Structures are given as C-alpha cells and as structure tokens.
Short mmCIF file of C-alpha atoms in Angstrom, two decimals:
data_model
loop_
_atom_site.label_atom_id
_atom_site.label_comp_id
_atom_site.label_asym_id
_atom_site.label_seq_id
_atom_site.Cartn_x
_atom_site.Cartn_y
_atom_site.Cartn_z
CA MET A 1290 99.35 186.48 102.77
CA SER A 1291 97.66 183.78 100.68
CA GLU A 1292 94.63 183.82 98.37
CA GLU A 1293 94.94 187.53 97.92
CA THR A 1294 92.00 189.39 96.39
CA ARG A 1295 92.29 192.95 95.08
CA ILE A 1296 89.24 195.13 94.84
CA LEU A 1297 89.47 198.40 92.98
CA ILE A 1298 87.75 201.19 94.92
CA ARG A 1299 86.64 204.04 92.70
CA SER A 1300 83.08 204.78 93.76
CA GLU A 1301 80.58 204.15 96.54
CA TYR A 1302 79.39 201.01 94.68
CA ASP A 1303 82.82 199.41 95.10
CA ILE A 1304 82.46 199.84 98.88
CA VAL A 1305 79.56 197.37 98.84
CA THR A 1306 81.57 194.93 96.72
CA ALA A 1307 84.49 195.11 99.16
CA ARG A 1308 82.16 194.49 102.09
CA GLN A 1309 80.62 191.40 100.47
CA GLN A 1310 84.02 190.04 99.45
CA VAL A 1311 85.40 190.30 102.97
CA ARG A 1312 82.30 188.70 104.48
CA GLU A 1313 82.78 185.68 102.22
CA LEU A 1314 86.41 185.44 103.28
CA CYS A 1315 85.35 185.62 106.94
CA MET A 1316 82.96 182.74 106.33
CA THR A 1317 85.76 180.50 105.02
CA LEU A 1318 87.47 180.99 108.39
CA HIS A 1319 84.19 180.35 110.25
CA PHE A 1320 84.20 183.73 111.95
CA SER A 1321 81.05 184.25 114.02
CA SER A 1322 78.37 186.44 112.45
CA GLY A 1323 79.26 189.13 114.99
CA GLU A 1324 82.94 189.07 113.98
CA GLN A 1325 81.95 189.10 110.30
CA THR A 1326 79.92 192.23 110.88
CA LEU A 1327 82.81 193.93 112.70
CA VAL A 1328 85.29 193.15 109.92
CA ALA A 1329 82.82 194.14 107.16
CA THR A 1330 82.13 197.42 108.96
CA CYS A 1331 85.85 198.13 109.22
CA VAL A 1332 86.26 197.48 105.47
CA SER A 1333 83.34 199.79 104.81
CA GLU A 1334 85.03 202.58 106.80
CA LEU A 1335 88.41 202.09 105.09
CA ALA A 1336 86.86 201.93 101.60
CA ARG A 1337 84.76 205.00 102.34
CA ASN A 1338 87.92 206.87 103.34
CA ILE A 1339 89.52 205.94 100.00
CA VAL A 1340 86.54 207.28 98.01
CA GLU A 1341 86.22 210.38 100.19
CA TYR A 1342 89.85 211.47 100.48
CA ALA A 1343 91.81 209.83 97.67
CA GLY A 1344 89.16 209.31 94.98
CA SER A 1345 90.44 205.84 94.20
CA GLY A 1346 92.53 203.05 95.62
CA GLU A 1347 92.50 199.36 96.42
CA ILE A 1348 91.31 197.03 99.14
CA ILE A 1349 93.40 193.88 99.31
CA THR A 1350 92.09 191.00 101.37
CA GLY A 1351 93.65 187.68 102.26
CA LEU A 1352 94.25 185.03 104.86
CA THR A 1353 97.20 185.13 107.20
CA ARG A 1354 98.59 182.92 109.93
CA ASN A 1355 101.12 183.08 112.70
CA THR A 1356 102.42 180.18 114.77
CA ASP A 1357 99.08 179.13 116.25
CA GLU A 1358 96.39 181.36 114.81
CA GLU A 1359 94.62 181.93 111.53
CA GLY A 1360 93.23 185.28 110.58
CA ILE A 1361 92.20 187.72 107.96
CA VAL A 1362 94.28 190.64 106.74
CA ILE A 1363 92.96 193.68 104.96
CA ILE A 1364 95.08 196.34 103.31
CA ALA A 1365 93.53 199.63 102.19
CA GLU A 1366 95.86 201.42 99.84
CA ASP A 1367 95.61 204.70 98.00
CA LYS A 1368 97.82 207.21 96.24
CA GLY A 1369 95.85 210.15 97.54
CA PRO A 1370 96.94 213.31 99.36
CA GLY A 1371 98.03 211.41 102.47
CA ILE A 1372 97.28 212.31 106.08
CA PRO A 1373 99.35 215.26 107.34
CA ASN A 1374 98.77 214.49 111.02
CA ILE A 1375 98.11 210.83 111.79
CA GLU A 1376 97.90 211.42 115.52
CA LEU A 1377 95.03 213.84 114.95
CA ALA A 1378 93.33 211.52 112.40
CA MET A 1379 93.36 208.73 114.99
CA LYS A 1380 91.43 210.86 117.49
CA ASP A 1381 87.76 210.05 118.00
CA GLY A 1382 85.56 212.67 116.41
CA TYR A 1383 88.25 214.35 114.31
CA SER A 1384 87.35 214.70 110.63
CA THR A 1385 88.37 216.94 107.76
CA SER A 1386 85.34 215.89 105.72
CA LYS A 1387 81.69 215.64 106.67
CA GLY A 1388 82.36 212.32 108.38
CA LEU A 1389 81.89 211.45 112.02
CA GLY A 1390 85.64 211.10 112.51
CA LEU A 1391 85.25 207.55 113.77
CA GLY A 1392 86.48 205.62 110.74
CA LEU A 1393 90.14 205.21 111.68
CA PRO A 1394 89.96 205.12 115.49
CA GLY A 1395 86.85 202.93 115.27
CA SER A 1396 88.57 200.50 112.89
CA LYS A 1397 91.52 200.29 115.27
CA ARG A 1398 89.15 199.42 118.12
CA ILE A 1399 87.28 196.68 116.29
CA MET A 1400 90.31 194.91 114.79
CA ASP A 1401 93.09 192.98 116.57
CA GLU A 1402 95.94 194.69 114.73
CA PHE A 1403 96.08 198.07 113.08
CA ALA A 1404 98.89 199.86 111.26
CA ILE A 1405 98.85 203.04 109.23
CA VAL A 1406 101.52 204.52 106.98
CA SER A 1407 100.91 207.82 105.25
CA LYS A 1408 103.08 210.22 103.29
CA THR A 1409 101.81 213.65 102.35
CA GLY A 1410 101.36 213.78 98.58
CA LYS A 1411 102.13 210.06 98.21
CA GLY A 1412 99.23 208.19 99.75
CA THR A 1413 98.03 206.13 102.66
CA THR A 1414 98.18 202.43 103.51
CA VAL A 1415 96.15 200.99 106.36
CA THR A 1416 96.73 197.36 107.33
CA VAL A 1417 94.34 195.61 109.73
CA LYS A 1418 94.13 192.04 110.99
CA LYS A 1419 91.53 190.01 112.81
CA TRP A 1420 92.51 186.68 114.33
CA LYS A 1421 90.15 183.75 114.57
CA LYS A 1422 89.24 183.23 118.21
CA PRO A 1423 89.85 179.60 119.14
CA MET B 644 65.98 201.15 92.67
CA SER B 645 64.66 203.59 95.24
CA ILE B 646 63.68 202.82 98.80
CA PRO B 647 59.93 202.08 99.08
CA ILE B 648 57.91 204.41 101.30
CA LEU B 649 54.46 203.18 102.39
CA ARG B 650 51.68 205.13 103.98
CA GLN B 651 49.92 203.57 106.93
CA GLY B 652 47.26 205.89 108.34
CA SER B 653 49.01 209.01 109.62
CA TYR B 654 52.44 207.33 109.48
CA LEU B 655 55.00 206.77 106.76
CA ILE B 656 57.08 203.61 106.69
CA ALA B 657 60.39 203.55 104.81
CA SER B 658 61.81 200.05 104.41
CA ILE B 659 65.51 200.22 103.72
CA GLN B 660 66.67 197.60 101.21
CA SER B 661 70.04 195.91 101.60
CA SER B 662 73.07 198.16 100.96
CA PRO B 663 71.40 201.30 99.63
CA SER B 664 73.57 203.56 97.50
CA ASP B 665 74.40 207.10 98.62
CA SER B 666 71.88 208.47 96.12
CA GLU B 667 69.14 206.11 97.37
CA TRP B 668 69.74 207.34 100.93
CA ARG B 669 69.56 210.96 99.77
CA GLU B 670 66.43 210.35 97.73
CA MET B 671 64.72 208.66 100.66
CA GLY B 672 65.45 211.64 102.91
CA GLN B 673 64.04 214.06 100.36
CA GLN B 674 60.98 211.90 99.68
CA LEU B 675 60.18 211.61 103.38
CA ALA B 676 60.53 215.35 103.95
CA GLU B 677 58.16 216.04 101.05
CA ARG B 678 55.58 213.37 101.83
CA VAL B 679 55.32 214.33 105.50
CA GLY B 680 53.88 217.61 104.23
CA LYS B 681 51.85 216.26 101.33
CA LEU B 682 50.19 213.50 103.37
CA ARG B 683 50.23 215.41 106.68
CA SER B 684 51.97 212.46 108.34
CA ARG B 685 52.51 212.55 112.10
CA GLY B 686 55.20 209.90 112.34
CA VAL B 687 57.87 208.23 110.22
CA VAL B 688 59.22 204.72 110.79
CA VAL B 689 62.56 203.92 109.15
CA ASP B 690 62.94 200.14 109.08
CA VAL B 691 66.56 198.95 108.86
CA THR B 692 65.87 195.26 109.58
CA VAL B 693 67.66 194.03 106.45
CA LEU B 694 70.80 196.15 106.87
CA ASP B 695 73.67 193.78 107.66
CA LEU B 696 75.86 196.63 108.87
CA ILE B 697 75.62 200.29 109.83
CA ASP B 698 78.88 202.14 109.30
CA SER B 699 79.60 205.77 110.16
CA PHE B 700 78.19 206.94 106.82
CA ALA B 701 74.89 205.09 107.35
CA ALA B 702 74.66 206.27 110.98
CA ARG B 703 75.20 209.88 109.95
CA THR B 704 72.64 209.56 107.17
CA LEU B 705 70.02 208.01 109.46
CA ARG B 706 70.57 210.83 111.93
CA GLU B 707 70.19 213.46 109.21
CA ILE B 708 67.01 211.86 107.88
CA ALA B 709 65.48 211.69 111.36
CA GLN B 710 66.39 215.32 112.08
CA THR B 711 64.87 216.42 108.78
CA VAL B 712 61.64 214.53 109.52
CA LYS B 713 61.49 216.15 112.94
CA LEU B 714 62.01 219.63 111.50
CA ARG B 715 59.05 218.89 109.20
CA GLY B 716 56.92 218.27 112.28
CA ALA B 717 56.69 214.48 112.32
CA GLU B 718 58.10 212.02 114.88
CA PRO B 719 60.89 209.81 113.53
CA VAL B 720 61.69 206.34 114.85
CA ILE B 721 64.28 203.86 113.63
CA VAL B 722 63.43 200.18 113.99
CA GLY B 723 65.02 196.80 113.33
CA ILE B 724 68.70 197.27 114.18
CA GLN B 725 70.00 193.67 114.31
CA PRO B 726 72.01 192.35 117.30
CA ASP B 727 75.32 192.07 115.39
CA VAL B 728 74.81 195.52 113.91
CA ALA B 729 74.10 197.06 117.33
CA PHE B 730 77.17 195.36 118.80
CA SER B 731 79.37 196.57 115.97
CA MET B 732 78.04 200.15 116.22
CA VAL B 733 78.91 200.24 119.91
CA GLN B 734 82.43 198.94 119.26
CA LEU B 735 82.93 201.53 116.56
CA GLY B 736 81.58 204.31 118.76
CA LEU B 737 78.57 205.09 116.56
CA THR B 738 75.37 206.45 118.07
CA LEU B 739 72.14 207.75 116.61
CA GLY B 740 72.09 210.67 119.03
CA ASP B 741 68.73 211.23 120.69
CA ILE B 742 66.74 209.56 117.93
CA GLU B 743 64.12 207.06 119.11
CA THR B 744 64.78 203.41 118.29
CA GLU B 745 62.49 200.41 118.72
CA LEU B 746 62.84 196.65 118.26
CA ASP B 747 60.68 196.28 115.16
CA LEU B 748 57.95 197.85 113.05
CA GLU B 749 55.20 196.86 115.48
CA GLU B 750 56.98 198.41 118.47
CA GLY B 751 57.84 201.49 116.42
CA MET B 752 54.20 202.11 115.51
CA ALA B 753 53.13 201.50 119.13
CA MET B 754 55.69 204.06 120.31
CA LEU B 755 54.44 206.63 117.79
CA ASP B 756 50.85 205.96 118.93
CA ALA B 757 51.90 206.58 122.53
CA ILE B 758 53.84 209.78 121.75
CA LEU B 759 51.03 211.24 119.67
CA ARG B 760 48.33 210.25 122.15
CA ASP B 761 50.01 211.24 125.40
CA GLY B 762 52.64 213.71 124.35
CA ARG B 763 56.36 213.13 124.55
CA THR B 764 56.74 213.80 128.29
CA ASN B 765 54.61 210.82 129.31
CA VAL B 766 56.41 208.22 127.22
#
C-alpha cells in the first residue's frame, strides 16, 4: 500500500473526517461519484463500528494495485473487545447495539474485497478494497 | 450549529446541513417534536438534499425522527435524496421503512397538501 493515511477514530466527529479523506483519495483515482459515495459510506459504517464497539481505533487508507488494476484499500483497526461470532455479525440485521445490523454485511456487498479478523479481547481488523473499473 | 427549522404555513421544514453531528440529529428530532405541538403543524418536511451520503446511522435517525413526528400527529416526508445516495442505500440494504419520500421540497409540500386535503387513502 502506498501513500498511506492514518486517521485516528475516537469520536463521531472523526467519522466525518475519515469520510472526507477517503472521498479525496477516490477522486485521485477518478472513481465515479457513485463509487465515491459507496466507498465513503463503507468507511462511515466501519468508523461508526469503531466508535460504537471499541471506543477508539484507526482508519488507514491508501492506494493499491495488482497486475492490471488500481484501487483503494481501507483498513479499520481497533483494540476493542473483538467479535465473538463473526458469522453472526456478518448476517444482515444482526446487531448487538442499537444499529441496523447492516454495517458489516452491507460493507461487504458494496466493496470488491472484504476481510475481517477478530480476536476476543484483542480487537478487530477489517480490510476492504475497491478496484477502479476500467 | 443546529439544523434550521422553518415554518411555512401549517408545515415545518427542516433543512439538514452537510454531515450533521449525532447531537445535531438528536436536537433536530426533539425540536420538531416540540414545534409540531407549539405551532400546531400538520406536516413536516425533512430536506436531505445536501447530504452526500446516508449510512445506517443516518437512515435509522431519519426513521426515528419521522416516527416521532407521526406520533405527534403530523405527516412526515423526507425529500431530496440524491441519485448516488439512493443507489448506495440500496446496495447497503438500507430502507426508510414506510416513510414517505419525494423528489424535492416542492413535491414534498404538494404531497402533504394532497394527504391533508384528501386523506391518506386517496393519495
């Protein structure tokens, strides 16, 4: 990952910062406004999860490329309580807070790649990617 | 800065500013619930034209505000959801439940006029 930016997420205000940051990054790759909105919404969901469940964490954004594509990578990292049952957390409509339970499954739907690693008592890392459509 | 709420005849119009904070959302909901009673408003238009995204938090909040307005006896309508925002909400699986939505402020007011004139069943 190149040109990595780290955004500290400690309150709801940082969610807005993360959203704006990722939109700017999307613009450098000339993502369509529709794609920008999808990626920014995903970041909003991931950052909201950090504030809601872990209290604080980081959103790391950067550019990535494979053999013939360029894209954006976003890592949401926290040292919170972790997710005891990932399978359940990935189900539409499942939530342990007041949320709609669409944050994680929704983010998976709107991004091209999605990976989640979580250890109870250690924290959660969600990595998502969106490739630039040629 | 709080979200401005205007009175237009028997309606209230709340114009959401870009990226409201959680407390601004909450305050707007409370203000609308109070003013519906104080001003005896019949309808409430929540204008989200400038919102560049609606995530699950915003969708839930809009739903709660509309339900509160309805419980206070006024008709809520949400207007101005942008094309990209609508597309993204569908991808994410977000809905506003059975809350009325209209293209823009003008259409929202026209819909309220129709509901209040003819009753809900004829709309």
